[in-house]
Short mmCIF file of C-alpha atoms in Angstrom, two decimals:
data_model
loop_
_atom_site.label_atom_id
_atom_site.label_comp_id
_atom_site.label_asym_id
_atom_site.label_seq_id
_atom_site.Cartn_x
_atom_site.Cartn_y
_atom_site.Cartn_z
CA UNK A 1274 0.00 0.00 0.00
CA UNK A 1275 1.22 3.47 -0.81
CA UNK A 1276 0.93 5.97 1.93
CA UNK A 1277 2.43 7.92 4.76
CA UNK A 1278 3.14 6.40 8.15
CA UNK A 1279 3.98 7.89 11.50
CA UNK A 1280 5.33 6.22 14.59
CA UNK A 1281 4.77 5.84 17.39
CA UNK A 1282 1.04 6.52 17.69
CA UNK A 1283 1.43 7.59 21.33
CA UNK A 1284 4.59 8.94 22.93
CA UNK A 1285 5.32 9.98 26.47
CA UNK A 1286 8.21 12.22 27.36
CA UNK A 1287 9.68 13.33 30.62
CA UNK A 1288 10.53 16.98 30.98
CA UNK A 1289 14.03 17.72 29.74
CA UNK A 1290 14.14 14.83 27.28
CA UNK A 1291 14.45 15.01 23.52
CA UNK A 1292 12.17 12.73 21.51
CA UNK A 1293 12.06 11.91 17.82
CA UNK A 1294 8.90 11.31 15.84
CA UNK A 1295 9.14 9.21 12.72
CA UNK A 1296 7.49 9.99 9.37
CA UNK A 1297 7.91 7.81 6.28
CA UNK A 1298 6.24 7.99 2.87
CA UNK A 1299 6.38 5.74 -0.17
CA UNK A 1300 4.44 8.06 -2.46
CA UNK A 1301 7.59 9.40 -4.13
CA UNK A 1302 6.64 12.90 -3.00
CA UNK A 1303 9.29 15.59 -3.01
CA UNK A 1304 7.76 17.73 -0.28
CA UNK A 1305 7.16 16.78 3.35
CA UNK A 1306 5.72 18.76 6.24
CA UNK A 1307 5.28 18.69 10.01
CA UNK A 1308 2.30 20.28 11.72
CA UNK A 1309 1.30 20.64 15.31
CA UNK A 1310 -2.35 20.51 16.38
CA UNK A 1311 -3.59 21.51 19.83
CA UNK A 1312 -7.06 20.52 21.09
CA UNK A 1313 -9.83 22.30 19.21
CA UNK A 1314 -7.32 24.12 17.05
CA UNK A 1315 -6.13 24.12 13.49
CA UNK A 1316 -2.81 22.96 12.12
CA UNK A 1317 0.30 25.03 12.61
CA UNK A 1318 3.34 24.45 10.44
CA UNK A 1319 6.56 23.51 12.23
CA UNK A 1320 8.97 22.66 9.41
CA UNK A 1321 8.78 21.67 5.78
CA UNK A 1322 11.11 20.27 3.18
CA UNK A 1323 10.70 20.51 -0.57
CA UNK A 1324 13.75 18.48 -1.49
CA UNK A 1325 16.25 16.12 0.09
CA UNK A 1326 18.88 17.79 2.28
CA UNK A 1327 16.93 21.03 2.45
CA UNK A 1328 14.24 22.26 4.84
CA UNK A 1329 12.66 25.50 5.99
CA UNK A 1330 11.20 26.73 9.26
CA UNK A 1331 7.47 27.11 9.52
CA UNK A 1332 5.50 29.33 11.87
CA UNK A 1333 6.44 27.57 15.12
CA UNK A 1334 9.89 26.01 14.59
CA UNK A 1335 11.38 27.01 17.96
CA UNK A 1336 12.19 23.96 20.07
CA UNK A 1337 12.01 21.56 17.13
CA UNK A 1338 14.53 20.17 14.65
CA UNK A 1339 14.28 18.07 11.50
CA UNK A 1340 16.43 16.30 8.96
CA UNK A 1341 15.81 15.19 5.39
CA UNK A 1342 18.57 12.76 4.46
CA UNK A 1343 16.27 10.56 2.39
CA UNK A 1344 13.32 11.40 0.18
CA UNK A 1345 11.12 8.93 2.06
CA UNK A 1346 11.86 10.12 5.58
CA UNK A 1347 11.39 13.35 7.52
CA UNK A 1348 11.89 12.79 11.27
CA UNK A 1349 10.99 15.49 13.77
CA UNK A 1350 12.86 15.93 17.05
CA UNK A 1351 11.07 17.69 19.87
CA UNK A 1352 13.83 19.13 22.03
CA UNK A 1353 13.84 20.10 25.68
CA UNK A 1354 13.74 23.72 24.52
CA UNK A 1355 10.12 23.27 23.45
CA UNK A 1356 8.25 24.61 26.48
CA UNK A 1357 4.85 23.08 25.82
CA UNK A 1358 5.27 20.04 23.59
CA UNK A 1359 2.10 18.16 24.50
CA UNK A 1360 0.11 18.07 21.25
CA UNK A 1361 -0.94 15.99 18.27
CA UNK A 1362 1.75 15.95 15.58
CA UNK A 1363 0.87 15.43 11.94
CA UNK A 1364 3.21 14.69 9.08
CA UNK A 1365 2.21 15.23 5.45
CA UNK A 1366 3.72 14.86 2.01
CA UNK A 1367 2.86 16.19 -1.43
CA UNK A 1368 3.97 16.68 -4.97
CA UNK A 1369 4.94 20.32 -5.29
CA UNK A 1370 1.93 22.59 -5.52
CA UNK A 1371 -0.55 19.80 -5.00
CA UNK A 1372 -2.70 18.35 -2.21
CA UNK A 1373 -1.02 17.17 0.94
CA UNK A 1374 -1.50 13.61 2.17
CA UNK A 1375 -1.47 13.23 5.93
CA UNK A 1376 -0.26 10.48 8.18
CA UNK A 1377 -2.29 9.16 11.14
CA UNK A 1378 -0.51 11.39 13.67
CA UNK A 1379 1.51 10.97 16.86
CA UNK A 1380 0.10 12.11 20.17
CA UNK A 1381 2.90 13.37 22.41
CA UNK A 1382 2.36 13.82 26.13
CA UNK A 1383 4.85 15.32 28.55
CA UNK A 1384 4.77 13.71 31.97
CA UNK B 758 0.61 37.47 7.10
CA UNK B 759 -2.29 36.13 5.16
CA UNK B 760 -4.60 33.68 6.83
CA UNK B 761 -7.47 31.45 6.01
CA UNK B 762 -10.41 31.80 8.36
CA UNK B 763 -13.79 30.27 8.99
CA UNK B 764 -17.07 31.99 9.80
CA UNK B 765 -18.53 29.33 12.13
CA UNK B 766 -16.67 27.16 14.60
CA UNK B 767 -19.57 24.65 15.00
CA UNK B 768 -22.44 23.54 12.81
CA UNK B 769 -25.28 21.19 13.71
CA UNK B 770 -27.48 19.74 10.99
CA UNK B 771 -30.26 17.21 10.82
CA UNK B 772 -29.48 13.93 9.12
CA UNK B 773 -30.53 14.13 5.49
CA UNK B 774 -30.26 17.91 5.28
CA UNK B 775 -27.61 19.70 3.28
CA UNK B 776 -24.63 21.24 5.09
CA UNK B 777 -22.76 24.36 4.10
CA UNK B 778 -19.39 25.20 5.62
CA UNK B 779 -17.85 28.56 4.81
CA UNK B 780 -14.32 29.86 4.65
CA UNK B 781 -12.74 33.23 3.89
CA UNK B 782 -9.29 33.94 2.56
CA UNK B 783 -7.40 37.18 2.35
CA UNK B 784 -4.71 36.73 -0.28
CA UNK B 785 -5.84 37.48 -3.81
CA UNK B 786 -2.76 35.63 -5.07
CA UNK B 787 -4.00 32.31 -3.68
CA UNK B 788 -4.47 29.84 -6.49
CA UNK B 789 -5.34 26.56 -4.84
CA UNK B 790 -7.89 25.67 -2.18
CA UNK B 791 -8.57 22.39 -0.42
CA UNK B 792 -11.13 21.03 1.99
CA UNK B 793 -10.10 18.36 4.49
CA UNK B 794 -12.13 16.24 6.88
CA UNK B 795 -10.63 15.23 10.20
CA UNK B 796 -12.17 12.63 12.45
CA UNK B 797 -11.23 12.52 16.11
CA UNK B 798 -7.68 11.26 16.69
CA UNK B 799 -6.92 10.85 13.00
CA UNK B 800 -5.07 12.78 10.32
CA UNK B 801 -6.98 15.04 7.91
CA UNK B 802 -8.38 13.40 4.79
CA UNK B 803 -8.67 15.13 1.45
CA UNK B 804 -12.25 15.86 0.37
CA UNK B 805 -12.08 18.11 -2.65
CA UNK B 806 -9.95 20.86 -4.12
CA UNK B 807 -10.39 23.72 -6.54
CA UNK B 808 -8.04 25.97 -8.45
CA UNK B 809 -8.53 29.69 -8.88
CA UNK B 810 -9.47 29.36 -12.54
CA UNK B 811 -12.69 27.59 -11.53
CA UNK B 812 -15.68 28.70 -9.45
CA UNK B 813 -17.34 25.36 -8.82
CA UNK B 814 -16.31 21.75 -8.55
CA UNK B 815 -18.38 18.74 -7.66
CA UNK B 816 -17.51 15.43 -6.12
CA UNK B 817 -19.52 12.63 -4.63
CA UNK B 818 -22.11 14.42 -2.43
CA UNK B 819 -19.78 17.39 -2.06
CA UNK B 820 -19.48 20.65 -3.95
CA UNK B 821 -16.92 23.39 -3.48
CA UNK B 822 -17.74 26.93 -4.54
CA UNK B 823 -15.15 29.64 -4.97
CA UNK B 824 -16.04 33.32 -5.12
CA UNK B 825 -12.88 35.21 -5.94
CA UNK B 826 -14.63 38.58 -5.86
CA UNK B 827 -15.28 38.34 -2.14
CA UNK B 828 -12.53 35.82 -1.41
CA UNK B 829 -14.93 33.20 -0.13
CA UNK B 830 -14.91 29.43 -0.30
CA UNK B 831 -17.68 27.05 0.71
CA UNK B 832 -18.15 23.31 1.05
CA UNK B 833 -21.59 21.89 0.49
CA UNK B 834 -22.42 18.38 1.64
CA UNK B 835 -25.62 16.92 0.26
CA UNK B 836 -27.86 14.63 2.32
CA UNK B 837 -25.63 14.82 5.39
CA UNK B 838 -25.05 11.50 7.12
CA UNK B 839 -23.86 10.63 10.65
CA UNK B 840 -20.53 9.58 9.15
CA UNK B 841 -20.02 13.16 8.01
CA UNK B 842 -19.61 14.28 11.62
CA UNK B 843 -16.06 15.60 11.88
CA UNK B 844 -14.01 18.78 11.82
CA UNK B 845 -13.66 20.34 8.39
CA UNK B 846 -10.69 22.50 7.45
CA UNK B 847 -10.19 24.68 4.47
CA UNK B 848 -6.64 25.38 3.39
CA UNK B 849 -5.06 27.85 1.06
CA UNK B 850 -2.18 27.08 -1.27
CA UNK B 851 -0.04 29.38 -3.33
CA UNK B 852 2.27 27.76 -5.82
CA UNK B 853 4.81 25.59 -4.02
CA UNK B 854 4.38 27.13 -0.58
CA UNK B 855 2.87 25.03 2.22
CA UNK B 856 -0.85 25.07 2.78
CA UNK B 857 -2.20 27.46 5.40
CA UNK B 858 -5.04 25.98 7.42
CA UNK B 859 -7.98 27.63 9.10
CA UNK B 860 -9.09 26.70 12.61
CA UNK B 861 -11.78 24.32 11.37
CA UNK B 862 -15.54 23.89 11.70
CA UNK B 863 -17.01 21.04 13.71
CA UNK B 864 -19.96 19.46 11.95
CA UNK B 865 -22.39 17.53 14.13
CA UNK B 866 -25.11 15.48 12.46
CA UNK B 867 -28.28 14.99 14.47
CA UNK B 868 -29.96 11.65 13.82
#
């Protein structure tokens, strides 16, 4: 099946820890994106990448980092610098200028 | 910066009635618009899209209308069913830049 996967589905983090969220796609899409969603809110862009080895900050990049070493993968690290990381994280991919396909999401909770 | 907004945060409709969800955008340069449906705890799913050279597009039970004069977008769902209950997001795309999402409208279908 072609699609976009995220893991884990649920993630718990202690304060002060870094955690990495996985996002993989086999749709051969050039562009990949990370969004954060808080309860009852819309999606806010964290980082995006339009090509391998290149990425740009979105609206709320502080406290997050990404890498794009492979076309299929775009992992997101939530660092200890992110003051309020508890949220639902969504990864998406697209052909340039076209609809974005979303993964199932990772729910991160800080203990 | 530009944003995509929604007129109503919640909408309740009787099963079998038609639903209309509205969205406003501010950037006259926007050329691509998408509607997504998000069920609780899941990633957004593509419903329908429309480009700025069109003013109407129909899918299965859904129609998107674009009024460029007043920068308004609407999603019409015919014969609303309980399975249509979800949060609906409009998003605005401009060329290769990432989509900008509105806060969403929660649609509740009353049986």
